[in-house]
């Protein structure tokens, strides 16, 4: 085997897993495509010790710390194919190479599917957002909106008045119950049933939205919960089980981040219904330790189905 552990994904979860394994002096390869899910965000907030840094700066610092360990390699490449090889795993990379490892950590994250609405994609991660805890404070208590794509919009709209006057746009998608309307109104949420047709302002800034009837609603930020899917299909290739999350499927793992496939671990947004940088890093720490223990206590993968 070329490596003790191959980690597919070089963002917060993958690098945190690699750090634990590096400190155990294991030979580790981190594969990084350079396309993290958070690349659209100007700054990261709520990450202890890193509040206000850009995601790229945090990643660069983590990678620099990791590369000080001599048993770690970081390669700018993705994996096209993954297969079990008896004693471990073999990966075909998109740069034409093939690598093998005794254990495999999947941390390649998720992909967001955004609605096709004029002006929305140009603002994603700046003023069109998914997490008020990550980005709500910076909007300065100005008016905000929630674009309904599913029932999750009700949850977002109930939270957001703590960050600014809130309007819920039901978009002909959300049929509110009387109880939901009452709860939203008790929180001061305005409910707009006329669909949003366009986002306004000099992107990536947002000044408001235009409705189907021509009316405009001033907004500084628009929140939504997009559908999500794994950023690649390696888990499917390996036969990993999935769970149904609130926005899409994610890899099923146990408390130690072990998937349904022996020798395969998963961490970060890919293996959680809750996307969050701090949680991803913490999951990576746990995953790295779990993979290390597997090398010691479950060393013979060939005997496991």
GROMACS .gro file of C-alpha atoms in nm:
model
  305
    1UNK     CA    1   0.000   0.000   0.000
    2UNK     CA    2   0.120   0.351  -0.085
    3UNK     CA    3  -0.035   0.513   0.223
    4UNK     CA    4  -0.184   0.421   0.558
    5UNK     CA    5  -0.480   0.654   0.499
    6UNK     CA    6  -0.604   0.843   0.194
    7UNK     CA    7  -0.827   1.142   0.266
    8UNK     CA    8  -1.047   1.264  -0.020
    9UNK     CA    9  -1.119   1.629   0.051
   10UNK     CA   10  -0.881   1.900   0.166
   11UNK     CA   11  -1.101   2.142   0.356
   12UNK     CA   12  -1.174   2.170   0.729
   13UNK     CA   13  -1.289   1.811   0.790
   14UNK     CA   14  -1.024   1.644   0.576
   15UNK     CA   15  -0.734   1.852   0.709
   16UNK     CA   16  -0.844   1.801   1.071
   17UNK     CA   17  -0.856   1.424   1.016
   18UNK     CA   18  -0.513   1.435   0.856
   19UNK     CA   19  -0.368   1.622   1.154
   20UNK     CA   20  -0.461   1.346   1.399
   21UNK     CA   21  -0.311   1.081   1.173
   22UNK     CA   22   0.003   1.286   1.111
   23UNK     CA   23   0.058   1.314   1.484
   24UNK     CA   24   0.034   0.936   1.502
   25UNK     CA   25   0.314   0.928   1.240
   26UNK     CA   26   0.097   0.759   0.979
   27UNK     CA   27   0.159   0.803   0.607
   28UNK     CA   28  -0.129   1.016   0.485
   29UNK     CA   29  -0.232   1.147   0.144
   30UNK     CA   30  -0.482   1.434   0.123
   31UNK     CA   31  -0.649   1.484  -0.214
   32UNK     CA   32  -0.775   1.838  -0.268
   33UNK     CA   33  -0.958   1.969  -0.576
   34UNK     CA   34  -0.945   2.327  -0.447
   35UNK     CA   35  -1.323   2.366  -0.478
   36UNK     CA   36  -1.457   2.377  -0.120
   37UNK     CA   37  -1.826   2.441  -0.067
   38UNK     CA   38  -1.750   2.760   0.127
   39UNK     CA   39  -1.543   2.920  -0.153
   40UNK     CA   40  -1.822   3.167  -0.229
   41UNK     CA   41  -1.819   3.320   0.121
   42UNK     CA   42  -1.604   3.628   0.178
   43UNK     CA   43  -1.554   3.553   0.548
   44UNK     CA   44  -1.615   3.274   0.797
   45UNK     CA   45  -1.789   3.343   1.127
   46UNK     CA   46  -1.851   3.142   1.441
   47UNK     CA   47  -1.534   2.931   1.397
   48UNK     CA   48  -1.354   2.962   1.734
   49UNK     CA   49  -1.025   3.146   1.697
   50UNK     CA   50  -1.088   3.224   1.328
   51UNK     CA   51  -1.387   3.458   1.330
   52UNK     CA   52  -1.378   3.701   1.039
   53UNK     CA   53  -1.107   3.519   0.842
   54UNK     CA   54  -1.175   3.411   0.487
   55UNK     CA   55  -1.234   3.037   0.437
   56UNK     CA   56  -0.927   3.033   0.211
   57UNK     CA   57  -0.709   3.187   0.484
   58UNK     CA   58  -0.825   2.932   0.741
   59UNK     CA   59  -0.762   2.647   0.499
   60UNK     CA   60  -0.417   2.779   0.407
   61UNK     CA   61  -0.322   2.803   0.774
   62UNK     CA   62  -0.444   2.451   0.847
   63UNK     CA   63  -0.262   2.314   0.545
   64UNK     CA   64   0.062   2.491   0.641
   65UNK     CA   65   0.043   2.346   0.991
   66UNK     CA   66  -0.028   2.001   0.853
   67UNK     CA   67   0.254   2.006   0.600
   68UNK     CA   68   0.505   2.057   0.882
   69UNK     CA   69   0.456   1.686   0.953
   70UNK     CA   70   0.684   1.475   0.730
   71UNK     CA   71   0.443   1.184   0.681
   72UNK     CA   72   0.171   1.394   0.514
   73UNK     CA   73   0.135   1.466   0.142
   74UNK     CA   74  -0.122   1.704  -0.006
   75UNK     CA   75  -0.195   1.658  -0.375
   76UNK     CA   76  -0.402   1.889  -0.593
   77UNK     CA   77  -0.615   1.619  -0.753
   78UNK     CA   78  -0.955   1.458  -0.732
   79UNK     CA   79  -1.052   1.092  -0.734
   80UNK     CA   80  -1.254   0.948  -1.023
   81UNK     CA   81  -1.286   0.588  -0.911
   82UNK     CA   82  -1.255   0.402  -0.581
   83UNK     CA   83  -1.256   0.029  -0.518
   84UNK     CA   84  -1.183  -0.221  -0.244
   85UNK     CA   85  -0.861  -0.414  -0.302
   86UNK     CA   86  -0.878  -0.675  -0.026
   87UNK     CA   87  -0.632  -0.523   0.220
   88UNK     CA   88  -0.735  -0.166   0.147
   89UNK     CA   89  -0.850   0.065  -0.131
   90UNK     CA   90  -0.734   0.184  -0.471
   91UNK     CA   91  -0.822   0.522  -0.619
   92UNK     CA   92  -0.791   0.636  -0.979
   93UNK     CA   93  -0.713   1.008  -0.980
   94UNK     CA   94  -0.815   1.267  -1.235
   95UNK     CA   95  -0.449   1.340  -1.303
   96UNK     CA   96  -0.408   0.986  -1.439
   97UNK     CA   97  -0.234   0.837  -1.135
   98UNK     CA   98  -0.344   0.547  -0.915
   99UNK     CA   99  -0.290   0.540  -0.538
  100UNK     CA  100  -0.361   0.280  -0.272
  101UNK     CA  101  -0.427   0.308   0.099
  102UNK     CA  102  -0.514   0.085   0.392
  103UNK     CA  103  -0.797   0.315   0.500
  104UNK     CA  104  -1.009   0.575   0.327
  105UNK     CA  105  -1.161   0.896   0.467
  106UNK     CA  106  -1.430   1.066   0.259
  107UNK     CA  107  -1.448   1.439   0.328
  108UNK     CA  108  -1.522   1.584  -0.015
  109UNK     CA  109  -1.826   1.780   0.092
  110UNK     CA  110  -2.155   1.868  -0.069
  111UNK     CA  111  -2.282   2.056  -0.372
  112UNK     CA  112  -2.563   2.312  -0.349
  113UNK     CA  113  -2.837   2.322  -0.613
  114UNK     CA  114  -2.958   2.681  -0.642
  115UNK     CA  115  -3.290   2.791  -0.791
  116UNK     CA  116  -3.282   2.946  -1.136
  117UNK     CA  117  -3.374   3.301  -1.041
  118UNK     CA  118  -3.220   3.608  -1.213
  119UNK     CA  119  -2.946   3.761  -0.999
  120UNK     CA  120  -2.936   3.484  -0.739
  121UNK     CA  121  -2.618   3.296  -0.834
  122UNK     CA  122  -2.417   3.619  -0.857
  123UNK     CA  123  -2.490   3.683  -0.490
  124UNK     CA  124  -2.453   3.332  -0.345
  125UNK     CA  125  -2.234   3.338  -0.035
  126UNK     CA  126  -2.237   3.719  -0.016
  127UNK     CA  127  -2.596   3.842   0.024
  128UNK     CA  128  -2.784   3.523  -0.072
  129UNK     CA  129  -2.713   3.295   0.221
  130UNK     CA  130  -2.811   2.975   0.395
  131UNK     CA  131  -2.703   3.022   0.760
  132UNK     CA  132  -2.796   3.321   0.978
  133UNK     CA  133  -2.548   3.213   1.247
  134UNK     CA  134  -2.267   3.235   0.990
  135UNK     CA  135  -2.368   3.556   0.812
  136UNK     CA  136  -2.670   3.719   0.975
  137UNK     CA  137  -2.486   3.952   1.213
  138UNK     CA  138  -2.300   4.129   0.931
  139UNK     CA  139  -2.630   4.240   0.774
  140UNK     CA  140  -2.662   4.494   1.054
  141UNK     CA  141  -3.029   4.433   1.141
  142UNK     CA  142  -3.142   4.549   0.799
  143UNK     CA  143  -3.444   4.384   0.631
  144UNK     CA  144  -3.392   4.022   0.530
  145UNK     CA  145  -3.595   3.768   0.338
  146UNK     CA  146  -3.645   3.393   0.322
  147UNK     CA  147  -3.702   3.233  -0.017
  148UNK     CA  148  -3.913   2.921   0.033
  149UNK     CA  149  -3.782   2.610  -0.141
  150UNK     CA  150  -3.921   2.364   0.115
  151UNK     CA  151  -4.066   2.343   0.467
  152UNK     CA  152  -3.725   2.445   0.602
  153UNK     CA  153  -3.815   2.802   0.508
  154UNK     CA  154  -4.054   2.818   0.804
  155UNK     CA  155  -3.772   2.727   1.041
  156UNK     CA  156  -3.542   2.990   0.887
  157UNK     CA  157  -3.812   3.256   0.899
  158UNK     CA  158  -3.879   3.186   1.267
  159UNK     CA  159  -3.509   3.236   1.347
  160UNK     CA  160  -3.429   3.540   1.135
  161UNK     CA  161  -3.616   3.821   1.316
  162UNK     CA  162  -3.329   3.821   1.567
  163UNK     CA  163  -3.109   3.944   1.279
  164UNK     CA  164  -3.348   4.188   1.113
  165UNK     CA  165  -3.707   4.253   0.999
  166UNK     CA  166  -3.801   3.940   0.808
  167UNK     CA  167  -4.023   3.861   0.508
  168UNK     CA  168  -4.105   3.504   0.407
  169UNK     CA  169  -4.163   3.460   0.033
  170UNK     CA  170  -4.372   3.144  -0.010
  171UNK     CA  171  -4.296   3.122  -0.387
  172UNK     CA  172  -4.605   2.911  -0.469
  173UNK     CA  173  -4.408   2.632  -0.297
  174UNK     CA  174  -4.500   2.658   0.068
  175UNK     CA  175  -4.860   2.614   0.184
  176UNK     CA  176  -4.858   2.751   0.536
  177UNK     CA  177  -5.092   2.606   0.795
  178UNK     CA  178  -5.291   2.844   1.015
  179UNK     CA  179  -5.066   2.744   1.306
  180UNK     CA  180  -4.752   2.829   1.108
  181UNK     CA  181  -4.892   3.165   1.001
  182UNK     CA  182  -4.981   3.246   1.358
  183UNK     CA  183  -4.635   3.151   1.487
  184UNK     CA  184  -4.462   3.353   1.215
  185UNK     CA  185  -4.678   3.657   1.277
  186UNK     CA  186  -4.605   3.633   1.649
  187UNK     CA  187  -4.237   3.664   1.558
  188UNK     CA  188  -4.312   3.970   1.345
  189UNK     CA  189  -4.253   3.793   1.013
  190UNK     CA  190  -4.424   3.938   0.706
  191UNK     CA  191  -4.561   3.676   0.467
  192UNK     CA  192  -4.552   3.746   0.093
  193UNK     CA  193  -4.734   3.503  -0.135
  194UNK     CA  194  -4.653   3.683  -0.461
  195UNK     CA  195  -4.342   3.510  -0.602
  196UNK     CA  196  -4.000   3.673  -0.629
  197UNK     CA  197  -3.894   3.697  -0.993
  198UNK     CA  198  -3.565   3.890  -0.974
  199UNK     CA  199  -3.299   4.009  -0.733
  200UNK     CA  200  -3.204   4.376  -0.746
  201UNK     CA  201  -2.892   4.584  -0.683
  202UNK     CA  202  -2.529   4.591  -0.787
  203UNK     CA  203  -2.422   4.227  -0.732
  204UNK     CA  204  -2.292   4.087  -0.507
  205UNK     CA  205  -2.475   4.351  -0.302
  206UNK     CA  206  -2.852   4.318  -0.270
  207UNK     CA  207  -3.095   4.610  -0.251
  208UNK     CA  208  -3.416   4.414  -0.279
  209UNK     CA  209  -3.630   4.178  -0.485
  210UNK     CA  210  -3.890   4.229  -0.754
  211UNK     CA  211  -4.216   4.035  -0.734
  212UNK     CA  212  -4.428   3.892  -1.014
  213UNK     CA  213  -4.671   4.184  -0.982
  214UNK     CA  214  -4.390   4.439  -1.031
  215UNK     CA  215  -4.368   4.546  -0.667
  216UNK     CA  216  -4.024   4.573  -0.506
  217UNK     CA  217  -3.932   4.471  -0.150
  218UNK     CA  218  -3.614   4.624   0.000
  219UNK     CA  219  -3.375   4.362   0.142
  220UNK     CA  220  -3.010   4.347   0.250
  221UNK     CA  221  -2.997   3.967   0.253
  222UNK     CA  222  -3.195   3.671   0.124
  223UNK     CA  223  -3.179   3.332   0.294
  224UNK     CA  224  -3.268   2.994   0.148
  225UNK     CA  225  -3.204   2.625   0.207
  226UNK     CA  226  -3.088   2.476  -0.126
  227UNK     CA  227  -3.104   2.109  -0.211
  228UNK     CA  228  -2.771   1.940  -0.152
  229UNK     CA  229  -2.594   1.636  -0.293
  230UNK     CA  230  -2.249   1.480  -0.249
  231UNK     CA  231  -1.981   1.660  -0.450
  232UNK     CA  232  -1.883   1.331  -0.621
  233UNK     CA  233  -1.999   0.968  -0.633
  234UNK     CA  234  -1.714   0.783  -0.459
  235UNK     CA  235  -1.937   0.678  -0.169
  236UNK     CA  236  -2.185   0.529  -0.414
  237UNK     CA  237  -1.906   0.343  -0.592
  238UNK     CA  238  -1.794   0.191  -0.262
  239UNK     CA  239  -2.147   0.097  -0.156
  240UNK     CA  240  -2.178   0.330   0.144
  241UNK     CA  241  -2.523   0.365   0.298
  242UNK     CA  242  -2.691   0.706   0.305
  243UNK     CA  243  -2.937   0.886   0.530
  244UNK     CA  244  -3.208   1.127   0.416
  245UNK     CA  245  -3.128   1.475   0.546
  246UNK     CA  246  -3.344   1.788   0.548
  247UNK     CA  247  -3.188   1.914   0.223
  248UNK     CA  248  -3.067   1.588   0.066
  249UNK     CA  249  -2.885   1.259   0.129
  250UNK     CA  250  -2.568   1.235   0.336
  251UNK     CA  251  -2.341   0.941   0.422
  252UNK     CA  252  -2.457   0.737   0.719
  253UNK     CA  253  -2.190   0.705   0.990
  254UNK     CA  254  -2.182   0.577   1.346
  255UNK     CA  255  -2.062   0.772   1.649
  256UNK     CA  256  -1.700   0.714   1.544
  257UNK     CA  257  -1.760   0.829   1.183
  258UNK     CA  258  -1.742   0.475   1.044
  259UNK     CA  259  -1.951   0.418   0.731
  260UNK     CA  260  -2.133   0.098   0.640
  261UNK     CA  261  -1.822  -0.013   0.445
  262UNK     CA  262  -1.536  -0.152   0.660
  263UNK     CA  263  -1.230   0.068   0.642
  264UNK     CA  264  -1.416   0.371   0.505
  265UNK     CA  265  -1.482   0.676   0.723
  266UNK     CA  266  -1.664   1.001   0.644
  267UNK     CA  267  -1.660   1.349   0.796
  268UNK     CA  268  -1.785   1.702   0.747
  269UNK     CA  269  -2.094   1.817   0.559
  270UNK     CA  270  -2.082   1.495   0.356
  271UNK     CA  271  -2.168   1.294   0.667
  272UNK     CA  272  -2.393   1.534   0.858
  273UNK     CA  273  -2.737   1.690   0.819
  274UNK     CA  274  -2.597   2.014   0.968
  275UNK     CA  275  -2.345   2.209   0.755
  276UNK     CA  276  -2.105   2.403   0.977
  277UNK     CA  277  -1.731   2.473   0.963
  278UNK     CA  278  -1.665   2.415   1.332
  279UNK     CA  279  -1.864   2.091   1.335
  280UNK     CA  280  -1.681   1.976   1.022
  281UNK     CA  281  -1.342   2.035   1.184
  282UNK     CA  282  -1.452   1.856   1.502
  283UNK     CA  283  -1.583   1.562   1.300
  284UNK     CA  284  -1.250   1.547   1.121
  285UNK     CA  285  -1.063   1.520   1.451
  286UNK     CA  286  -1.284   1.231   1.557
  287UNK     CA  287  -1.254   1.063   1.217
  288UNK     CA  288  -0.874   1.080   1.215
  289UNK     CA  289  -0.855   0.916   1.555
  290UNK     CA  290  -1.109   0.655   1.453
  291UNK     CA  291  -0.916   0.566   1.137
  292UNK     CA  292  -0.595   0.536   1.339
  293UNK     CA  293  -0.755   0.297   1.587
  294UNK     CA  294  -0.891   0.092   1.299
  295UNK     CA  295  -0.538   0.041   1.169
  296UNK     CA  296  -0.445  -0.108   1.506
  297UNK     CA  297  -0.750  -0.305   1.612
  298UNK     CA  298  -0.910  -0.396   1.275
  299UNK     CA  299  -0.593  -0.436   1.077
  300UNK     CA  300  -0.715  -0.720   0.852
  301UNK     CA  301  -0.978  -0.572   0.621
  302UNK     CA  302  -0.965  -0.874   0.393
  303UNK     CA  303  -1.160  -1.075   0.651
  304UNK     CA  304  -1.442  -0.819   0.666
  305UNK     CA  305  -1.725  -0.796   0.418
   0.00000   0.00000   0.00000
